[in-house]
């Protein structure tokens, strides 16, 4: 709920510096990439110049793994089998970078081999599968985290500090959207119900996870939207509420490019996140009178190099002997999958 104290009580209306650890100085881990697609390539490229090492890449095809290694990780070994990858004694942590529908199988494969795991978002397409991954990791005593990279970016750490300091006077509303023109002529997995297709799991998770962070969790959600002719969600608008009464208005669309911006609004001030809000971007602190009080300028050249920050989190937690991240806890990952399933199921 909004804090009604006079604005004069605010300690300072400036954005604090980020506390984000330097990826170049994080403890080194040896990474195995399970999957040789686009996101695995982005991760491999992002880890260049950090302390992390890609030592192995696995694909269903040895030729594809070898091609990936040649393009992204010349010092890594290529495996033409996922079981071979997770059995590689040189690998400390496995990045599961396969389609949503395969996350359970591949995460469990790595966990049962005793490897720490970073699983691409969402953790799994259903809450039951997500819980299975979380339980298996805990039982095996290995680290596990959903790769919601936005949570670890410098501007989001600044946002978190602003909320902790109460600079906005509480959170009244959060607004966020994510729309990309990916259907019907984009990746076929997004149109395929057997591959956990649809806008929500691929795009809508970003506004939802962002709102959950800002609101301190989500206690209720409702939505409207439409399905494609194959029965996956094409677009949705959804409203959420947090435990303190703050609300969010969110949307996602895989058939149109939307602004993909966000704002966090309180009685004293608001934070405005430029496009794309879930990537390294510019953020403004705006007073109740509409005047920009401070700005954190993002680097548009960073883009997916920001993935290095989630890898840094994994390295720090694994080195400390921790089994999950307090920034992206497993219980919240499971809860977000549950909310997405409920929202999409309401369209059918």
Coordinates of N, CA, C and O in Angstrom, one line a residue, residues 30-130:
X30 N 33.1 -23.8 -14.8 CA 33.2 -24.4 -16.2 C 31.7 -24.8 -16.6 O 31.1 -25.6 -16.0
X31 N 31.3 -24.2 -17.7 CA 29.9 -24.3 -18.2 C 29.8 -25.3 -19.3 O 30.6 -25.3 -20.2
X32 N 28.7 -26.1 -19.3 CA 28.3 -26.9 -20.4 C 27.0 -26.4 -20.9 O 26.0 -26.2 -20.1
X33 N 26.9 -26.2 -22.2 CA 25.7 -25.6 -22.8 C 24.9 -26.8 -23.4 O 25.3 -27.5 -24.3
X34 N 23.7 -27.0 -22.8 CA 22.9 -28.1 -23.3 C 21.9 -27.5 -24.3 O 20.9 -26.9 -23.9
X35 N 22.2 -27.7 -25.5 CA 21.4 -27.1 -26.6 C 22.4 -26.1 -27.4 O 23.2 -25.5 -26.8
X36 N 22.2 -26.1 -28.7 CA 23.1 -25.3 -29.5 C 22.3 -24.3 -30.4 O 22.7 -24.1 -31.5
X37 N 21.3 -23.8 -29.8 CA 20.4 -22.8 -30.5 C 20.8 -21.4 -30.2 O 21.9 -21.1 -29.7
X38 N 19.9 -20.5 -30.5 CA 20.2 -19.0 -30.5 C 20.5 -18.6 -29.0 O 21.5 -17.9 -28.9
X39 N 19.7 -19.0 -28.0 CA 20.0 -18.5 -26.7 C 21.3 -19.0 -26.1 O 22.0 -18.3 -25.4
X40 N 21.7 -20.2 -26.5 CA 23.0 -20.8 -26.1 C 24.1 -20.0 -26.7 O 25.1 -19.7 -26.0
X41 N 23.9 -19.5 -27.9 CA 24.9 -18.7 -28.6 C 25.1 -17.4 -27.9 O 26.2 -16.8 -27.7
X42 N 23.9 -16.8 -27.5 CA 23.9 -15.5 -26.8 C 24.7 -15.6 -25.5 O 25.4 -14.7 -25.1
X43 N 24.4 -16.7 -24.8 CA 25.1 -17.0 -23.5 C 26.6 -17.1 -23.7 O 27.4 -16.5 -23.0
X44 N 27.0 -17.9 -24.7 CA 28.4 -18.1 -24.9 C 29.1 -16.8 -25.3 O 30.2 -16.5 -24.7
X45 N 28.5 -16.0 -26.1 CA 29.1 -14.7 -26.4 C 29.1 -13.8 -25.2 O 30.1 -13.0 -25.1
X46 N 28.1 -13.8 -24.4 CA 28.0 -12.9 -23.2 C 29.1 -13.3 -22.2 O 29.6 -12.4 -21.5
X47 N 29.5 -14.6 -22.1 CA 30.5 -15.0 -21.2 C 31.9 -14.6 -21.6 O 32.9 -14.7 -20.7
X48 N 32.1 -14.2 -22.8 CA 33.5 -13.8 -23.2 C 33.9 -12.5 -22.4 O 33.1 -11.6 -22.2
X49 N 35.1 -12.6 -21.9 CA 35.6 -11.5 -21.1 C 35.3 -11.6 -19.6 O 35.6 -10.7 -18.9
X50 N 34.6 -12.6 -19.2 CA 34.3 -12.9 -17.8 C 35.2 -14.0 -17.3 O 35.9 -14.6 -18.1
X51 N 35.0 -14.4 -16.1 CA 35.8 -15.5 -15.5 C 35.2 -16.8 -15.8 O 35.8 -17.9 -15.6
X52 N 34.0 -16.8 -16.4 CA 33.3 -18.1 -16.7 C 33.8 -18.7 -18.0 O 34.2 -18.0 -19.0
X53 N 33.9 -20.0 -18.1 CA 34.4 -20.7 -19.3 C 33.4 -21.7 -19.8 O 32.8 -22.5 -19.1
X54 N 33.1 -21.6 -21.1 CA 32.3 -22.6 -21.8 C 33.2 -23.7 -22.2 O 34.1 -23.5 -23.1
X55 N 33.1 -24.9 -21.6 CA 34.1 -26.0 -21.8 C 33.4 -27.1 -22.6 O 34.2 -28.0 -23.1
X56 N 32.1 -27.1 -22.8 CA 31.4 -28.2 -23.5 C 30.1 -27.7 -24.0 O 29.4 -26.9 -23.4
X57 N 29.7 -28.2 -25.2 CA 28.5 -27.9 -25.8 C 27.8 -29.2 -26.3 O 28.5 -30.1 -26.9
X58 N 26.5 -29.4 -26.0 CA 25.9 -30.6 -26.4 C 24.7 -30.3 -27.3 O 24.0 -29.4 -27.1
X59 N 24.5 -31.2 -28.3 CA 23.4 -31.1 -29.2 C 22.9 -32.5 -29.5 O 23.7 -33.5 -29.2
X60 N 21.8 -32.6 -30.2 CA 21.4 -34.0 -30.6 C 22.2 -34.4 -31.8 O 22.2 -35.5 -32.2
X61 N 22.9 -33.4 -32.4 CA 23.7 -33.7 -33.6 C 25.2 -33.3 -33.3 O 25.4 -32.1 -32.9
X62 N 26.1 -34.2 -33.5 CA 27.5 -33.8 -33.3 C 27.9 -32.7 -34.2 O 28.7 -31.8 -33.9
X63 N 27.4 -32.8 -35.5 CA 27.8 -31.7 -36.5 C 27.3 -30.4 -36.0 O 28.0 -29.4 -36.2
X64 N 26.1 -30.3 -35.4 CA 25.6 -29.0 -35.0 C 26.4 -28.5 -33.8 O 26.7 -27.3 -33.7
X65 N 26.8 -29.4 -32.9 CA 27.6 -29.0 -31.7 C 28.9 -28.5 -32.2 O 29.5 -27.5 -31.7
X66 N 29.5 -29.2 -33.2 CA 30.8 -28.8 -33.7 C 30.8 -27.4 -34.4 O 31.7 -26.6 -34.2
X67 N 29.7 -27.2 -35.1 CA 29.5 -25.9 -35.8 C 29.3 -24.8 -34.7 O 29.9 -23.7 -34.9
X68 N 28.6 -25.1 -33.7 CA 28.4 -24.1 -32.6 C 29.7 -23.8 -31.9 O 30.0 -22.6 -31.7
X69 N 30.5 -24.8 -31.6 CA 31.8 -24.6 -31.0 C 32.7 -23.7 -31.9 O 33.4 -22.8 -31.4
X70 N 32.7 -23.9 -33.2 CA 33.5 -23.2 -34.1 C 33.1 -21.7 -34.1 O 33.9 -20.8 -34.3
X71 N 31.8 -21.4 -34.0 CA 31.3 -20.1 -34.0 C 31.4 -19.3 -32.7 O 31.5 -18.1 -32.7
X72 N 31.2 -20.1 -31.6 CA 31.0 -19.4 -30.3 C 31.9 -19.8 -29.2 O 32.2 -19.0 -28.3
X73 N 32.5 -21.0 -29.2 CA 33.3 -21.4 -28.1 C 34.4 -22.3 -28.6 O 34.4 -23.6 -28.4
X74 N 35.4 -21.8 -29.2 CA 36.5 -22.6 -29.9 C 37.3 -23.5 -29.0 O 37.9 -24.4 -29.5
X75 N 37.3 -23.2 -27.7 CA 38.0 -24.1 -26.8 C 37.2 -25.1 -26.1 O 37.7 -25.9 -25.3
X76 N 35.9 -25.2 -26.5 CA 35.0 -26.2 -25.9 C 35.0 -27.5 -26.6 O 35.3 -27.6 -27.8
X77 N 34.6 -28.6 -25.9 CA 34.4 -29.9 -26.6 C 33.0 -30.0 -27.1 O 32.1 -29.4 -26.5
X78 N 32.8 -30.7 -28.2 CA 31.5 -30.9 -28.8 C 30.9 -32.3 -28.5 O 31.6 -33.3 -28.7
X79 N 29.7 -32.3 -28.0 CA 29.1 -33.6 -27.7 C 27.8 -33.7 -28.6 O 27.0 -32.8 -28.6
X80 N 27.6 -34.9 -29.2 CA 26.5 -35.1 -30.0 C 25.4 -35.8 -29.3 O 24.5 -36.4 -29.9
X81 N 25.4 -35.7 -28.0 CA 24.4 -36.4 -27.1 C 24.3 -35.7 -25.8 O 25.4 -35.3 -25.2
X82 N 23.1 -35.4 -25.3 CA 23.0 -34.7 -24.0 C 23.5 -35.4 -22.8 O 24.1 -34.8 -21.9
X83 N 23.3 -36.7 -22.8 CA 23.8 -37.5 -21.7 C 25.3 -37.5 -21.7 O 25.9 -37.5 -20.6
X84 N 25.9 -37.4 -22.8 CA 27.4 -37.3 -22.9 C 27.8 -36.0 -22.3 O 28.9 -35.9 -21.6
X85 N 27.1 -34.9 -22.6 CA 27.4 -33.6 -22.1 C 27.4 -33.6 -20.6 O 28.4 -33.1 -19.9
X86 N 26.3 -34.0 -20.0 CA 26.2 -33.9 -18.5 C 27.1 -34.9 -17.8 O 27.4 -34.7 -16.6
X87 N 27.6 -35.9 -18.5 CA 28.6 -36.8 -17.9 C 30.0 -36.3 -18.0 O 31.0 -36.8 -17.4
X88 N 30.2 -35.2 -18.8 CA 31.6 -34.6 -19.0 C 32.1 -34.2 -17.6 O 31.6 -33.3 -17.0
X89 N 33.3 -34.8 -17.2 CA 33.8 -34.4 -15.8 C 34.3 -33.0 -15.8 O 34.6 -32.4 -14.7
X90 N 34.5 -32.3 -16.9 CA 35.0 -31.0 -17.0 C 33.9 -29.9 -16.7 O 34.2 -28.8 -16.4
X91 N 32.7 -30.4 -16.7 CA 31.5 -29.4 -16.6 C 31.1 -29.3 -15.1 O 30.9 -30.3 -14.4
X92 N 31.1 -28.0 -14.6 CA 30.5 -27.8 -13.3 C 29.1 -27.5 -13.3 O 28.3 -27.9 -12.4
X93 N 28.6 -26.7 -14.3 CA 27.2 -26.2 -14.3 C 26.7 -26.4 -15.7 O 27.4 -26.1 -16.7
X94 N 25.4 -26.8 -15.9 CA 24.8 -27.0 -17.2 C 23.8 -25.9 -17.4 O 22.9 -25.6 -16.5
X95 N 23.9 -25.2 -18.5 CA 22.8 -24.2 -18.9 C 21.9 -25.0 -19.8 O 22.2 -25.4 -21.0
X96 N 20.6 -25.2 -19.4 CA 19.6 -25.9 -20.2 C 19.0 -24.8 -21.1 O 18.3 -23.9 -20.7
X97 N 19.3 -25.0 -22.4 CA 18.9 -24.0 -23.4 C 18.1 -24.6 -24.5 O 18.3 -24.3 -25.7
X98 N 17.2 -25.5 -24.2 CA 16.4 -26.2 -25.1 C 15.0 -25.6 -25.0 O 14.6 -24.9 -24.1
X99 N 14.0 -26.0 -26.0 CA 12.7 -25.5 -25.9 C 12.0 -25.8 -24.5 O 12.3 -26.8 -23.8
X100 N 11.0 -25.0 -24.2 CA 10.3 -25.1 -22.9 C 9.9 -26.5 -22.6 O 10.0 -27.0 -21.5
X101 N 9.3 -27.2 -23.7 CA 8.8 -28.5 -23.5 C 9.8 -29.6 -23.1 O 9.4 -30.6 -22.6
X102 N 11.1 -29.3 -23.2 CA 12.1 -30.2 -22.9 C 12.9 -29.9 -21.6 O 13.8 -30.6 -21.2
X103 N 12.5 -28.8 -20.9 CA 13.2 -28.4 -19.7 C 13.2 -29.4 -18.6 O 14.3 -29.6 -18.0
X104 N 12.1 -30.1 -18.4 CA 12.1 -31.1 -17.3 C 13.0 -32.2 -17.6 O 13.9 -32.5 -16.7
X105 N 13.0 -32.8 -18.8 CA 13.8 -33.9 -19.1 C 15.3 -33.5 -19.0 O 16.1 -34.2 -18.4
X106 N 15.6 -32.4 -19.5 CA 17.1 -32.0 -19.6 C 17.6 -31.5 -18.3 O 18.8 -31.7 -17.9
X107 N 16.8 -30.8 -17.5 CA 17.2 -30.4 -16.2 C 17.4 -31.6 -15.3 O 18.4 -31.6 -14.6
X108 N 16.5 -32.5 -15.3 CA 16.7 -33.7 -14.5 C 17.9 -34.5 -14.9 O 18.6 -35.1 -14.1
X109 N 18.2 -34.6 -16.2 CA 19.4 -35.3 -16.7 C 20.6 -34.7 -16.1 O 21.5 -35.4 -15.6
X110 N 20.7 -33.3 -16.1 CA 21.9 -32.7 -15.5 C 21.9 -32.9 -14.0 O 23.0 -33.2 -13.4
X111 N 20.8 -32.7 -13.3 CA 20.7 -32.8 -11.9 C 21.1 -34.2 -11.4 O 21.9 -34.4 -10.5
X112 N 20.6 -35.3 -12.1 CA 21.0 -36.6 -11.8 C 22.4 -37.0 -12.0 O 23.0 -37.9 -11.4
X113 N 23.1 -36.2 -12.9 CA 24.5 -36.3 -13.1 C 25.3 -35.5 -12.1 O 26.6 -35.5 -12.2
X114 N 24.6 -34.9 -11.1 CA 25.3 -34.1 -10.1 C 25.8 -32.7 -10.5 O 26.6 -32.1 -9.9
X115 N 25.2 -32.2 -11.6 CA 25.6 -30.9 -12.1 C 24.7 -29.8 -11.6 O 23.5 -30.0 -11.4
X116 N 25.2 -28.6 -11.3 CA 24.4 -27.5 -11.0 C 23.7 -27.1 -12.3 O 24.2 -27.3 -13.4
X117 N 22.5 -26.4 -12.2 CA 21.8 -26.1 -13.4 C 21.2 -24.7 -13.4 O 20.8 -24.2 -12.4
X118 N 21.3 -24.1 -14.6 CA 20.7 -22.8 -14.9 C 19.7 -23.2 -16.0 O 20.1 -23.5 -17.1
X119 N 18.4 -23.1 -15.8 CA 17.4 -23.5 -16.7 C 16.8 -22.3 -17.4 O 16.3 -21.4 -16.7
X120 N 16.8 -22.2 -18.7 CA 16.1 -21.1 -19.4 C 14.7 -20.9 -18.9 O 14.0 -21.8 -18.5
X121 N 14.3 -19.6 -19.0 CA 12.9 -19.3 -18.6 C 11.9 -19.8 -19.6 O 12.3 -19.8 -20.8
X122 N 10.7 -20.3 -19.2 CA 10.4 -20.5 -17.8 C 11.0 -21.8 -17.3 O 11.5 -22.6 -18.1
X123 N 11.1 -22.0 -16.0 CA 11.7 -23.2 -15.4 C 11.2 -24.4 -16.0 O 11.9 -25.4 -16.3
X124 N 9.8 -24.4 -16.3 CA 9.2 -25.5 -17.0 C 7.8 -25.0 -17.5 O 7.4 -24.0 -17.0
X125 N 7.2 -25.7 -18.4 CA 5.9 -25.2 -18.9 C 4.7 -25.4 -18.0 O 3.7 -24.8 -18.2
X126 N 4.8 -26.2 -17.0 CA 3.7 -26.5 -16.0 C 4.3 -26.4 -14.6 O 5.5 -26.6 -14.4
X127 N 3.4 -26.0 -13.6 CA 3.9 -25.9 -12.3 C 4.3 -27.2 -11.7 O 5.3 -27.3 -10.9
X128 N 3.7 -28.3 -12.1 CA 4.1 -29.6 -11.6 C 5.5 -30.0 -12.1 O 6.3 -30.5 -11.3
X129 N 5.8 -29.7 -13.3 CA 7.2 -30.0 -13.8 C 8.2 -29.1 -13.2 O 9.3 -29.5 -12.8
X130 N 7.8 -27.8 -13.0 CA 8.7 -26.8 -12.3 C 9.0 -27.3 -10.9 O 10.2 -27.3 -10.4

